[in-house]
Structures are given as structure tokens and as C-alpha cells.
């Protein structure tokens, strides 16, 4: 039943909610100019995502204006977050740089080697795939299925995110002692997050 509802949500999003992705993947600078020039456009652009991508979270005016202000008043401007969509869609082949591998869109869809993954399934996430599909992404060491939450679940329900991080990286978790010689506790019984 969860998988069916998840696929219905994903289908809805692909039909009704991916316009932002097309714009940001093809014309990010045009969107950036428009959002920089019009605070009302930026407000509507951000608010639409906050509304549609959450699980009926009761946004306050202060929360909405804080999100909008981060984009409007950052040094890079409101279009800075859009460029990555263009880069991902227009990088044809994997290539190396001084920091390591740059991934293409096709790489993101494939199996990720040597990275432990944690997956959280929220009912109002944008793409909700069956768990068996999620497990094809790499070495999944943690999974959580939430009864509530959306794309911004870290803001909607920070207690769930804290639970996920503590469980995945905590003692007995799938990513415990991920870094050789480190356990995240360092002379304390409480994890240092």
C-alpha cells in the first residue's frame, strides 16, 4: 500500500511539479534574473515549494520570510541554487578534477560504490520509490519509513532527522565508525553531532 501511494505521489510530482527543474536545468540565469529583480516572484517561487513539498506544515510568516531572505540577500543571489541543476544535466561524461570525481546525471541514477547510504521514506517527498528500488542505489545501511513529512522534513520534523542521524551513525548503526579510528563519541557517552 505504501509503495502504491508513493508511486502515485511521484506520478503527480512528475506531471505537476517538475517545471522548476526544467527551467533551472535549461535556463538557470534567466530564472535568476527574474527572481533577483522581483521580490514577489521570489516569494511565490519559494512559497510554492514550501507549500507543495511538505506534509501540510503550518509555515509561519517569519519562517517563509526567512527562507526567502536567505535567497534574496545572500552574496550569490537568488539564482545561486539553480546552477547545479544545469551543471548536472549538461555534464556529458564523468571527468576528474582536483577534488575527485564529478558525477553526471546518469551516474546519480546508478549504484554508488563505497558510500554507505541512509534512506528515509516520507509520504510527501517528491519522488517516493519502492524500498526495493532504493536499495539498488548502493550500500543501504539505514532505512526509515515515516508516517509524516515531506521534502523539507528536516525543517518540518527535526526530531525525525535527529533520530535518523543518531541511529545511522550511532553505536550499532550501519555507519558507526565509518571513519577509521573515530567513533563520534570521543570520551563521551553521547554522540557529537
PDB file of N, CA and C in Angstrom, residues 75-166:
ATOM      1  N   UNK A  75      25.056  36.692  -0.798  1.00  0.00           N
ATOM      2  CA  UNK A  75      26.006  37.335  -1.729  1.00  0.00           C
ATOM      3  C   UNK A  75      25.832  36.799  -3.149  1.00  0.00           C
ATOM      4  N   UNK A  76      25.561  35.499  -3.282  1.00  0.00           N
ATOM      5  CA  UNK A  76      25.437  34.888  -4.606  1.00  0.00           C
ATOM      6  C   UNK A  76      24.101  35.189  -5.280  1.00  0.00           C
ATOM      7  N   UNK A  77      23.124  35.615  -4.509  1.00  0.00           N
ATOM      8  CA  UNK A  77      21.830  35.966  -5.083  1.00  0.00           C
ATOM      9  C   UNK A  77      20.885  34.793  -5.182  1.00  0.00           C
ATOM     10  N   UNK A  78      19.631  35.077  -5.539  1.00  0.00           N
ATOM     11  CA  UNK A  78      18.602  34.045  -5.541  1.00  0.00           C
ATOM     12  C   UNK A  78      18.785  32.952  -6.585  1.00  0.00           C
ATOM     13  N   UNK A  79      19.630  33.162  -7.574  1.00  0.00           N
ATOM     14  CA  UNK A  79      19.817  32.149  -8.607  1.00  0.00           C
ATOM     15  C   UNK A  79      20.940  31.167  -8.337  1.00  0.00           C
ATOM     16  N   UNK A  80      21.668  31.354  -7.251  1.00  0.00           N
ATOM     17  CA  UNK A  80      22.829  30.504  -6.993  1.00  0.00           C
ATOM     18  C   UNK A  80      22.476  29.027  -6.880  1.00  0.00           C
ATOM     19  N   UNK A  81      21.347  28.734  -6.282  1.00  0.00           N
ATOM     20  CA  UNK A  81      20.959  27.334  -6.084  1.00  0.00           C
ATOM     21  C   UNK A  81      20.501  26.667  -7.372  1.00  0.00           C
ATOM     22  N   UNK A  82      20.249  27.427  -8.412  1.00  0.00           N
ATOM     23  CA  UNK A  82      19.726  26.861  -9.657  1.00  0.00           C
ATOM     24  C   UNK A  82      20.807  26.290 -10.559  1.00  0.00           C
ATOM     25  N   UNK A  83      21.994  26.817 -10.471  1.00  0.00           N
ATOM     26  CA  UNK A  83      23.058  26.448 -11.409  1.00  0.00           C
ATOM     27  C   UNK A  83      23.394  24.960 -11.370  1.00  0.00           C
ATOM     28  N   UNK A  84      23.310  24.347 -10.192  1.00  0.00           N
ATOM     29  CA  UNK A  84      23.660  22.934 -10.080  1.00  0.00           C
ATOM     30  C   UNK A  84      22.755  22.069 -10.952  1.00  0.00           C
ATOM     31  N   UNK A  85      21.502  22.468 -11.121  1.00  0.00           N
ATOM     32  CA  UNK A  85      20.592  21.707 -11.977  1.00  0.00           C
ATOM     33  C   UNK A  85      21.106  21.711 -13.423  1.00  0.00           C
ATOM     34  N   UNK A  86      21.558  22.867 -13.881  1.00  0.00           N
ATOM     35  CA  UNK A  86      22.113  22.979 -15.230  1.00  0.00           C
ATOM     36  C   UNK A  86      23.372  22.130 -15.367  1.00  0.00           C
ATOM     37  N   UNK A  87      24.265  22.240 -14.391  1.00  0.00           N
ATOM     38  CA  UNK A  87      25.527  21.508 -14.446  1.00  0.00           C
ATOM     39  C   UNK A  87      25.304  19.998 -14.491  1.00  0.00           C
ATOM     40  N   UNK A  88      24.403  19.503 -13.673  1.00  0.00           N
ATOM     41  CA  UNK A  88      24.139  18.061 -13.647  1.00  0.00           C
ATOM     42  C   UNK A  88      23.600  17.591 -14.995  1.00  0.00           C
ATOM     43  N   UNK A  89      22.688  18.349 -15.584  1.00  0.00           N
ATOM     44  CA  UNK A  89      22.078  17.926 -16.842  1.00  0.00           C
ATOM     45  C   UNK A  89      22.968  18.138 -18.063  1.00  0.00           C
ATOM     46  N   UNK A  90      24.002  18.969 -17.940  1.00  0.00           N
ATOM     47  CA  UNK A  90      24.831  19.273 -19.099  1.00  0.00           C
ATOM     48  C   UNK A  90      26.261  18.764 -18.989  1.00  0.00           C
ATOM     49  N   UNK A  91      26.558  17.939 -18.021  1.00  0.00           N
ATOM     50  CA  UNK A  91      27.858  17.296 -17.943  1.00  0.00           C
ATOM     51  C   UNK A  91      27.699  15.947 -18.635  1.00  0.00           C
ATOM     52  N   UNK A  92      28.349  15.823 -19.789  1.00  0.00           N
ATOM     53  CA  UNK A  92      28.114  14.659 -20.647  1.00  0.00           C
ATOM     54  C   UNK A  92      28.815  13.398 -20.159  1.00  0.00           C
ATOM     55  N   UNK A  93      30.036  13.527 -19.700  1.00  0.00           N
ATOM     56  CA  UNK A  93      30.780  12.348 -19.260  1.00  0.00           C
ATOM     57  C   UNK A  93      31.423  12.642 -17.922  1.00  0.00           C
ATOM     58  N   UNK A  94      31.648  11.595 -17.158  1.00  0.00           N
ATOM     59  CA  UNK A  94      32.329  11.772 -15.880  1.00  0.00           C
ATOM     60  C   UNK A  94      33.754  12.231 -16.160  1.00  0.00           C
ATOM     61  N   UNK A  95      34.232  13.127 -15.344  1.00  0.00           N
ATOM     62  CA  UNK A  95      35.599  13.600 -15.506  1.00  0.00           C
ATOM     63  C   UNK A  95      36.204  13.818 -14.130  1.00  0.00           C
ATOM     64  N   UNK A  96      37.495  13.848 -14.073  1.00  0.00           N
ATOM     65  CA  UNK A  96      38.199  14.027 -12.808  1.00  0.00           C
ATOM     66  C   UNK A  96      38.585  15.493 -12.634  1.00  0.00           C
ATOM     67  N   UNK A  97      38.581  15.955 -11.401  1.00  0.00           N
ATOM     68  CA  UNK A  97      39.134  17.260 -11.095  1.00  0.00           C
ATOM     69  C   UNK A  97      40.020  17.098  -9.868  1.00  0.00           C
ATOM     70  N   UNK A  98      40.566  18.187  -9.351  1.00  0.00           N
ATOM     71  CA  UNK A  98      41.496  18.095  -8.235  1.00  0.00           C
ATOM     72  C   UNK A  98      40.843  17.558  -6.968  1.00  0.00           C
ATOM     73  N   UNK A  99      39.525  17.620  -6.873  1.00  0.00           N
ATOM     74  CA  UNK A  99      38.828  17.158  -5.674  1.00  0.00           C
ATOM     75  C   UNK A  99      38.256  15.753  -5.817  1.00  0.00           C
ATOM     76  N   UNK A 100      38.378  15.143  -6.980  1.00  0.00           N
ATOM     77  CA  UNK A 100      37.810  13.809  -7.171  1.00  0.00           C
ATOM     78  C   UNK A 100      36.845  13.790  -8.333  1.00  0.00           C
ATOM     79  N   UNK A 101      35.940  12.876  -8.283  1.00  0.00           N
ATOM     80  CA  UNK A 101      35.042  12.636  -9.403  1.00  0.00           C
ATOM     81  C   UNK A 101      33.890  13.628  -9.455  1.00  0.00           C
ATOM     82  N   UNK A 102      33.543  14.049 -10.645  1.00  0.00           N
ATOM     83  CA  UNK A 102      32.351  14.861 -10.891  1.00  0.00           C
ATOM     84  C   UNK A 102      31.317  13.916 -11.495  1.00  0.00           C
ATOM     85  N   UNK A 103      30.146  13.876 -10.905  1.00  0.00           N
ATOM     86  CA  UNK A 103      29.123  12.944 -11.358  1.00  0.00           C
ATOM     87  C   UNK A 103      28.202  13.570 -12.391  1.00  0.00           C
ATOM     88  N   UNK A 104      27.777  12.747 -13.316  1.00  0.00           N
ATOM     89  CA  UNK A 104      26.779  13.157 -14.288  1.00  0.00           C
ATOM     90  C   UNK A 104      25.403  12.739 -13.779  1.00  0.00           C
ATOM     91  N   UNK A 105      24.371  13.154 -14.486  1.00  0.00           N
ATOM     92  CA  UNK A 105      23.010  12.753 -14.137  1.00  0.00           C
ATOM     93  C   UNK A 105      22.877  11.231 -14.177  1.00  0.00           C
ATOM     94  N   UNK A 106      23.450  10.602 -15.202  1.00  0.00           N
ATOM     95  CA  UNK A 106      23.385   9.148 -15.310  1.00  0.00           C
ATOM     96  C   UNK A 106      24.075   8.466 -14.138  1.00  0.00           C
ATOM     97  N   UNK A 107      25.188   9.043 -13.669  1.00  0.00           N
ATOM     98  CA  UNK A 107      25.874   8.481 -12.503  1.00  0.00           C
ATOM     99  C   UNK A 107      24.983   8.520 -11.268  1.00  0.00           C
ATOM    100  N   UNK A 108      24.217   9.583 -11.117  1.00  0.00           N
ATOM    101  CA  UNK A 108      23.352   9.717  -9.949  1.00  0.00           C
ATOM    102  C   UNK A 108      22.273   8.646  -9.907  1.00  0.00           C
ATOM    103  N   UNK A 109      21.894   8.143 -11.063  1.00  0.00           N
ATOM    104  CA  UNK A 109      20.854   7.120 -11.136  1.00  0.00           C
ATOM    105  C   UNK A 109      21.400   5.713 -10.927  1.00  0.00           C
ATOM    106  N   UNK A 110      22.717   5.569 -10.957  1.00  0.00           N
ATOM    107  CA  UNK A 110      23.320   4.249 -10.838  1.00  0.00           C
ATOM    108  C   UNK A 110      23.718   3.906  -9.411  1.00  0.00           C
ATOM    109  N   UNK A 111      24.374   2.788  -9.271  1.00  0.00           N
ATOM    110  CA  UNK A 111      24.825   2.284  -7.982  1.00  0.00           C
ATOM    111  C   UNK A 111      26.013   3.117  -7.501  1.00  0.00           C
ATOM    112  N   UNK A 112      25.957   3.570  -6.272  1.00  0.00           N
ATOM    113  CA  UNK A 112      27.051   4.359  -5.697  1.00  0.00           C
ATOM    114  C   UNK A 112      27.936   3.427  -4.870  1.00  0.00           C
ATOM    115  N   UNK A 113      29.148   3.243  -5.314  1.00  0.00           N
ATOM    116  CA  UNK A 113      30.077   2.343  -4.632  1.00  0.00           C
ATOM    117  C   UNK A 113      30.791   3.063  -3.481  1.00  0.00           C
ATOM    118  N   UNK A 114      31.130   2.293  -2.469  1.00  0.00           N
ATOM    119  CA  UNK A 114      31.960   2.770  -1.355  1.00  0.00           C
ATOM    120  C   UNK A 114      31.345   3.909  -0.554  1.00  0.00           C
ATOM    121  N   UNK A 115      30.046   4.038  -0.588  1.00  0.00           N
ATOM    122  CA  UNK A 115      29.349   5.059   0.208  1.00  0.00           C
ATOM    123  C   UNK A 115      28.194   4.369   0.924  1.00  0.00           C
ATOM    124  N   UNK A 116      28.168   4.508   2.232  1.00  0.00           N
ATOM    125  CA  UNK A 116      27.061   3.942   2.994  1.00  0.00           C
ATOM    126  C   UNK A 116      25.886   4.912   2.908  1.00  0.00           C
ATOM    127  N   UNK A 117      24.720   4.387   2.589  1.00  0.00           N
ATOM    128  CA  UNK A 117      23.551   5.221   2.374  1.00  0.00           C
ATOM    129  C   UNK A 117      22.490   5.001   3.450  1.00  0.00           C
ATOM    130  N   UNK A 118      21.817   6.074   3.805  1.00  0.00           N
ATOM    131  CA  UNK A 118      20.644   6.010   4.655  1.00  0.00           C
ATOM    132  C   UNK A 118      19.469   6.567   3.870  1.00  0.00           C
ATOM    133  N   UNK A 119      18.356   5.871   3.881  1.00  0.00           N
ATOM    134  CA  UNK A 119      17.179   6.296   3.125  1.00  0.00           C
ATOM    135  C   UNK A 119      16.011   6.512   4.082  1.00  0.00           C
ATOM    136  N   UNK A 120      15.349   7.631   3.906  1.00  0.00           N
ATOM    137  CA  UNK A 120      14.149   7.925   4.677  1.00  0.00           C
ATOM    138  C   UNK A 120      13.002   8.099   3.700  1.00  0.00           C
ATOM    139  N   UNK A 121      11.910   7.420   3.977  1.00  0.00           N
ATOM    140  CA  UNK A 121      10.733   7.480   3.124  1.00  0.00           C
ATOM    141  C   UNK A 121       9.664   8.316   3.819  1.00  0.00           C
ATOM    142  N   UNK A 122       9.378   9.477   3.235  1.00  0.00           N
ATOM    143  CA  UNK A 122       8.369  10.387   3.781  1.00  0.00           C
ATOM    144  C   UNK A 122       7.175  10.427   2.819  1.00  0.00           C
ATOM    145  N   UNK A 123       5.957  10.439   3.332  1.00  0.00           N
ATOM    146  CA  UNK A 123       4.784  10.355   2.453  1.00  0.00           C
ATOM    147  C   UNK A 123       4.615  11.531   1.490  1.00  0.00           C
ATOM    148  N   UNK A 124       5.187  12.687   1.801  1.00  0.00           N
ATOM    149  CA  UNK A 124       5.047  13.841   0.908  1.00  0.00           C
ATOM    150  C   UNK A 124       6.376  14.250   0.274  1.00  0.00           C
ATOM    151  N   UNK A 125       7.299  13.303   0.185  1.00  0.00           N
ATOM    152  CA  UNK A 125       8.537  13.532  -0.558  1.00  0.00           C
ATOM    153  C   UNK A 125       8.173  13.662  -2.035  1.00  0.00           C
ATOM    154  N   UNK A 126       9.095  14.121  -2.852  1.00  0.00           N
ATOM    155  CA  UNK A 126       8.790  14.356  -4.265  1.00  0.00           C
ATOM    156  C   UNK A 126       8.818  13.076  -5.086  1.00  0.00           C
ATOM    157  N   UNK A 127       9.855  12.308  -4.952  1.00  0.00           N
ATOM    158  CA  UNK A 127       9.967  11.011  -5.613  1.00  0.00           C
ATOM    159  C   UNK A 127       9.989   9.955  -4.525  1.00  0.00           C
ATOM    160  N   UNK A 128       8.978   9.128  -4.498  1.00  0.00           N
ATOM    161  CA  UNK A 128       8.898   8.072  -3.495  1.00  0.00           C
ATOM    162  C   UNK A 128       8.943   6.746  -4.236  1.00  0.00           C
ATOM    163  N   UNK A 129      10.048   6.075  -4.108  1.00  0.00           N
ATOM    164  CA  UNK A 129      10.216   4.808  -4.819  1.00  0.00           C
ATOM    165  C   UNK A 129      10.017   3.652  -3.846  1.00  0.00           C
ATOM    166  N   UNK A 130       9.654   2.493  -4.370  1.00  0.00           N
ATOM    167  CA  UNK A 130       9.581   1.315  -3.506  1.00  0.00           C
ATOM    168  C   UNK A 130      10.945   1.048  -2.862  1.00  0.00           C
ATOM    169  N   UNK A 131      10.930   0.519  -1.662  1.00  0.00           N
ATOM    170  CA  UNK A 131      12.191   0.267  -0.956  1.00  0.00           C
ATOM    171  C   UNK A 131      13.142  -0.594  -1.774  1.00  0.00           C
ATOM    172  N   UNK A 132      12.617  -1.564  -2.475  1.00  0.00           N
ATOM    173  CA  UNK A 132      13.486  -2.446  -3.255  1.00  0.00           C
ATOM    174  C   UNK A 132      14.237  -1.644  -4.323  1.00  0.00           C
ATOM    175  N   UNK A 133      13.626  -0.596  -4.867  1.00  0.00           N
ATOM    176  CA  UNK A 133      14.318   0.259  -5.828  1.00  0.00           C
ATOM    177  C   UNK A 133      15.391   1.086  -5.127  1.00  0.00           C
ATOM    178  N   UNK A 134      15.047   1.637  -3.965  1.00  0.00           N
ATOM    179  CA  UNK A 134      16.012   2.434  -3.214  1.00  0.00           C
ATOM    180  C   UNK A 134      17.267   1.652  -2.887  1.00  0.00           C
ATOM    181  N   UNK A 135      17.095   0.389  -2.630  1.00  0.00           N
ATOM    182  CA  UNK A 135      18.244  -0.446  -2.256  1.00  0.00           C
ATOM    183  C   UNK A 135      19.182  -0.718  -3.429  1.00  0.00           C
ATOM    184  N   UNK A 136      18.789  -0.358  -4.641  1.00  0.00           N
ATOM    185  CA  UNK A 136      19.676  -0.534  -5.793  1.00  0.00           C
ATOM    186  C   UNK A 136      20.634   0.644  -5.941  1.00  0.00           C
ATOM    187  N   UNK A 137      20.511   1.658  -5.091  1.00  0.00           N
ATOM    188  CA  UNK A 137      21.356   2.853  -5.210  1.00  0.00           C
ATOM    189  C   UNK A 137      22.751   2.671  -4.634  1.00  0.00           C
ATOM    190  N   UNK A 138      22.915   1.698  -3.742  1.00  0.00           N
ATOM    191  CA  UNK A 138      24.210   1.488  -3.119  1.00  0.00           C
ATOM    192  C   UNK A 138      24.055   0.665  -1.856  1.00  0.00           C
ATOM    193  N   UNK A 139      25.068   0.751  -1.003  1.00  0.00           N
ATOM    194  CA  UNK A 139      25.104   0.000   0.245  1.00  0.00           C
ATOM    195  C   UNK A 139      24.206   0.691   1.276  1.00  0.00           C
ATOM    196  N   UNK A 140      22.933   0.344   1.286  1.00  0.00           N
ATOM    197  CA  UNK A 140      21.967   0.959   2.197  1.00  0.00           C
ATOM    198  C   UNK A 140      22.128   0.318   3.572  1.00  0.00           C
ATOM    199  N   UNK A 141      22.519   1.158   4.546  1.00  0.00           N
ATOM    200  CA  UNK A 141      22.752   0.652   5.899  1.00  0.00           C
ATOM    201  C   UNK A 141      21.692   1.144   6.884  1.00  0.00           C
ATOM    202  N   UNK A 142      20.793   2.010   6.420  1.00  0.00           N
ATOM    203  CA  UNK A 142      19.739   2.514   7.292  1.00  0.00           C
ATOM    204  C   UNK A 142      18.526   2.877   6.444  1.00  0.00           C
ATOM    205  N   UNK A 143      17.348   2.507   6.910  1.00  0.00           N
ATOM    206  CA  UNK A 143      16.098   2.889   6.272  1.00  0.00           C
ATOM    207  C   UNK A 143      15.089   3.262   7.351  1.00  0.00           C
ATOM    208  N   UNK A 144      14.313   4.298   7.089  1.00  0.00           N
ATOM    209  CA  UNK A 144      13.230   4.689   7.989  1.00  0.00           C
ATOM    210  C   UNK A 144      12.012   5.014   7.147  1.00  0.00           C
ATOM    211  N   UNK A 145      10.876   4.564   7.602  1.00  0.00           N
ATOM    212  CA  UNK A 145       9.610   4.856   6.932  1.00  0.00           C
ATOM    213  C   UNK A 145       8.781   5.707   7.882  1.00  0.00           C
ATOM    214  N   UNK A 146       8.614   6.971   7.533  1.00  0.00           N
ATOM    215  CA  UNK A 146       7.907   7.909   8.396  1.00  0.00           C
ATOM    216  C   UNK A 146       6.429   8.000   8.034  1.00  0.00           C
ATOM    217  N   UNK A 147       5.619   8.254   9.040  1.00  0.00           N
ATOM    218  CA  UNK A 147       4.182   8.433   8.841  1.00  0.00           C
ATOM    219  C   UNK A 147       3.853   9.858   8.399  1.00  0.00           C
ATOM    220  N   UNK A 148       4.836  10.755   8.535  1.00  0.00           N
ATOM    221  CA  UNK A 148       4.620  12.155   8.181  1.00  0.00           C
ATOM    222  C   UNK A 148       5.930  12.726   7.636  1.00  0.00           C
ATOM    223  N   UNK A 149       5.800  13.849   6.957  1.00  0.00           N
ATOM    224  CA  UNK A 149       6.989  14.521   6.448  1.00  0.00           C
ATOM    225  C   UNK A 149       7.001  14.613   4.936  1.00  0.00           C
ATOM    226  N   UNK A 150       7.723  15.618   4.464  1.00  0.00           N
ATOM    227  CA  UNK A 150       7.859  15.845   3.037  1.00  0.00           C
ATOM    228  C   UNK A 150       9.301  16.095   2.668  1.00  0.00           C
ATOM    229  N   UNK A 151       9.503  16.851   1.593  1.00  0.00           N
ATOM    230  CA  UNK A 151      10.842  17.129   1.087  1.00  0.00           C
ATOM    231  C   UNK A 151      11.681  17.912   2.092  1.00  0.00           C
ATOM    232  N   UNK A 152      11.051  18.761   2.854  1.00  0.00           N
ATOM    233  CA  UNK A 152      11.751  19.571   3.853  1.00  0.00           C
ATOM    234  C   UNK A 152      11.558  18.991   5.258  1.00  0.00           C
ATOM    235  N   UNK A 153      11.601  17.687   5.376  1.00  0.00           N
ATOM    236  CA  UNK A 153      11.278  17.073   6.665  1.00  0.00           C
ATOM    237  C   UNK A 153      12.265  17.465   7.749  1.00  0.00           C
ATOM    238  N   UNK A 154      13.470  17.856   7.378  1.00  0.00           N
ATOM    239  CA  UNK A 154      14.434  18.316   8.378  1.00  0.00           C
ATOM    240  C   UNK A 154      13.917  19.568   9.086  1.00  0.00           C
ATOM    241  N   UNK A 155      13.156  20.370   8.390  1.00  0.00           N
ATOM    242  CA  UNK A 155      12.559  21.571   8.977  1.00  0.00           C
ATOM    243  C   UNK A 155      11.199  21.246   9.603  1.00  0.00           C
ATOM    244  N   UNK A 156      10.429  20.432   8.925  1.00  0.00           N
ATOM    245  CA  UNK A 156       9.089  20.071   9.408  1.00  0.00           C
ATOM    246  C   UNK A 156       9.156  19.279  10.716  1.00  0.00           C
ATOM    247  N   UNK A 157      10.026  18.290  10.722  1.00  0.00           N
ATOM    248  CA  UNK A 157      10.116  17.364  11.863  1.00  0.00           C
ATOM    249  C   UNK A 157      11.585  17.096  12.197  1.00  0.00           C
ATOM    250  N   UNK A 158      12.272  18.066  12.758  1.00  0.00           N
ATOM    251  CA  UNK A 158      13.706  17.882  13.057  1.00  0.00           C
ATOM    252  C   UNK A 158      13.976  16.709  13.989  1.00  0.00           C
ATOM    253  N   UNK A 159      12.992  16.340  14.811  1.00  0.00           N
ATOM    254  CA  UNK A 159      13.160  15.188  15.692  1.00  0.00           C
ATOM    255  C   UNK A 159      13.349  13.900  14.886  1.00  0.00           C
ATOM    256  N   UNK A 160      12.688  13.794  13.741  1.00  0.00           N
ATOM    257  CA  UNK A 160      12.850  12.605  12.903  1.00  0.00           C
ATOM    258  C   UNK A 160      14.237  12.568  12.267  1.00  0.00           C
ATOM    259  N   UNK A 161      14.712  13.710  11.806  1.00  0.00           N
ATOM    260  CA  UNK A 161      16.052  13.759  11.229  1.00  0.00           C
ATOM    261  C   UNK A 161      17.097  13.412  12.291  1.00  0.00           C
ATOM    262  N   UNK A 162      16.959  13.977  13.486  1.00  0.00           N
ATOM    263  CA  UNK A 162      17.904  13.675  14.568  1.00  0.00           C
ATOM    264  C   UNK A 162      17.893  12.180  14.879  1.00  0.00           C
ATOM    265  N   UNK A 163      16.697  11.586  14.932  1.00  0.00           N
ATOM    266  CA  UNK A 163      16.584  10.143  15.149  1.00  0.00           C
ATOM    267  C   UNK A 163      17.324   9.364  14.070  1.00  0.00           C
ATOM    268  N   UNK A 164      17.138   9.768  12.809  1.00  0.00           N
ATOM    269  CA  UNK A 164      17.770   9.065  11.696  1.00  0.00           C
ATOM    270  C   UNK A 164      19.290   9.152  11.763  1.00  0.00           C
ATOM    271  N   UNK A 165      19.803  10.337  12.005  1.00  0.00           N
ATOM    272  CA  UNK A 165      21.257  10.522  12.063  1.00  0.00           C
ATOM    273  C   UNK A 165      21.846   9.751  13.244  1.00  0.00           C
ATOM    274  N   UNK A 166      21.217   9.859  14.399  1.00  0.00           N
ATOM    275  CA  UNK A 166      21.713   9.145  15.580  1.00  0.00           C
ATOM    276  C   UNK A 166      21.684   7.627  15.373  1.00  0.00           C
TER     277      UNK A 166
END
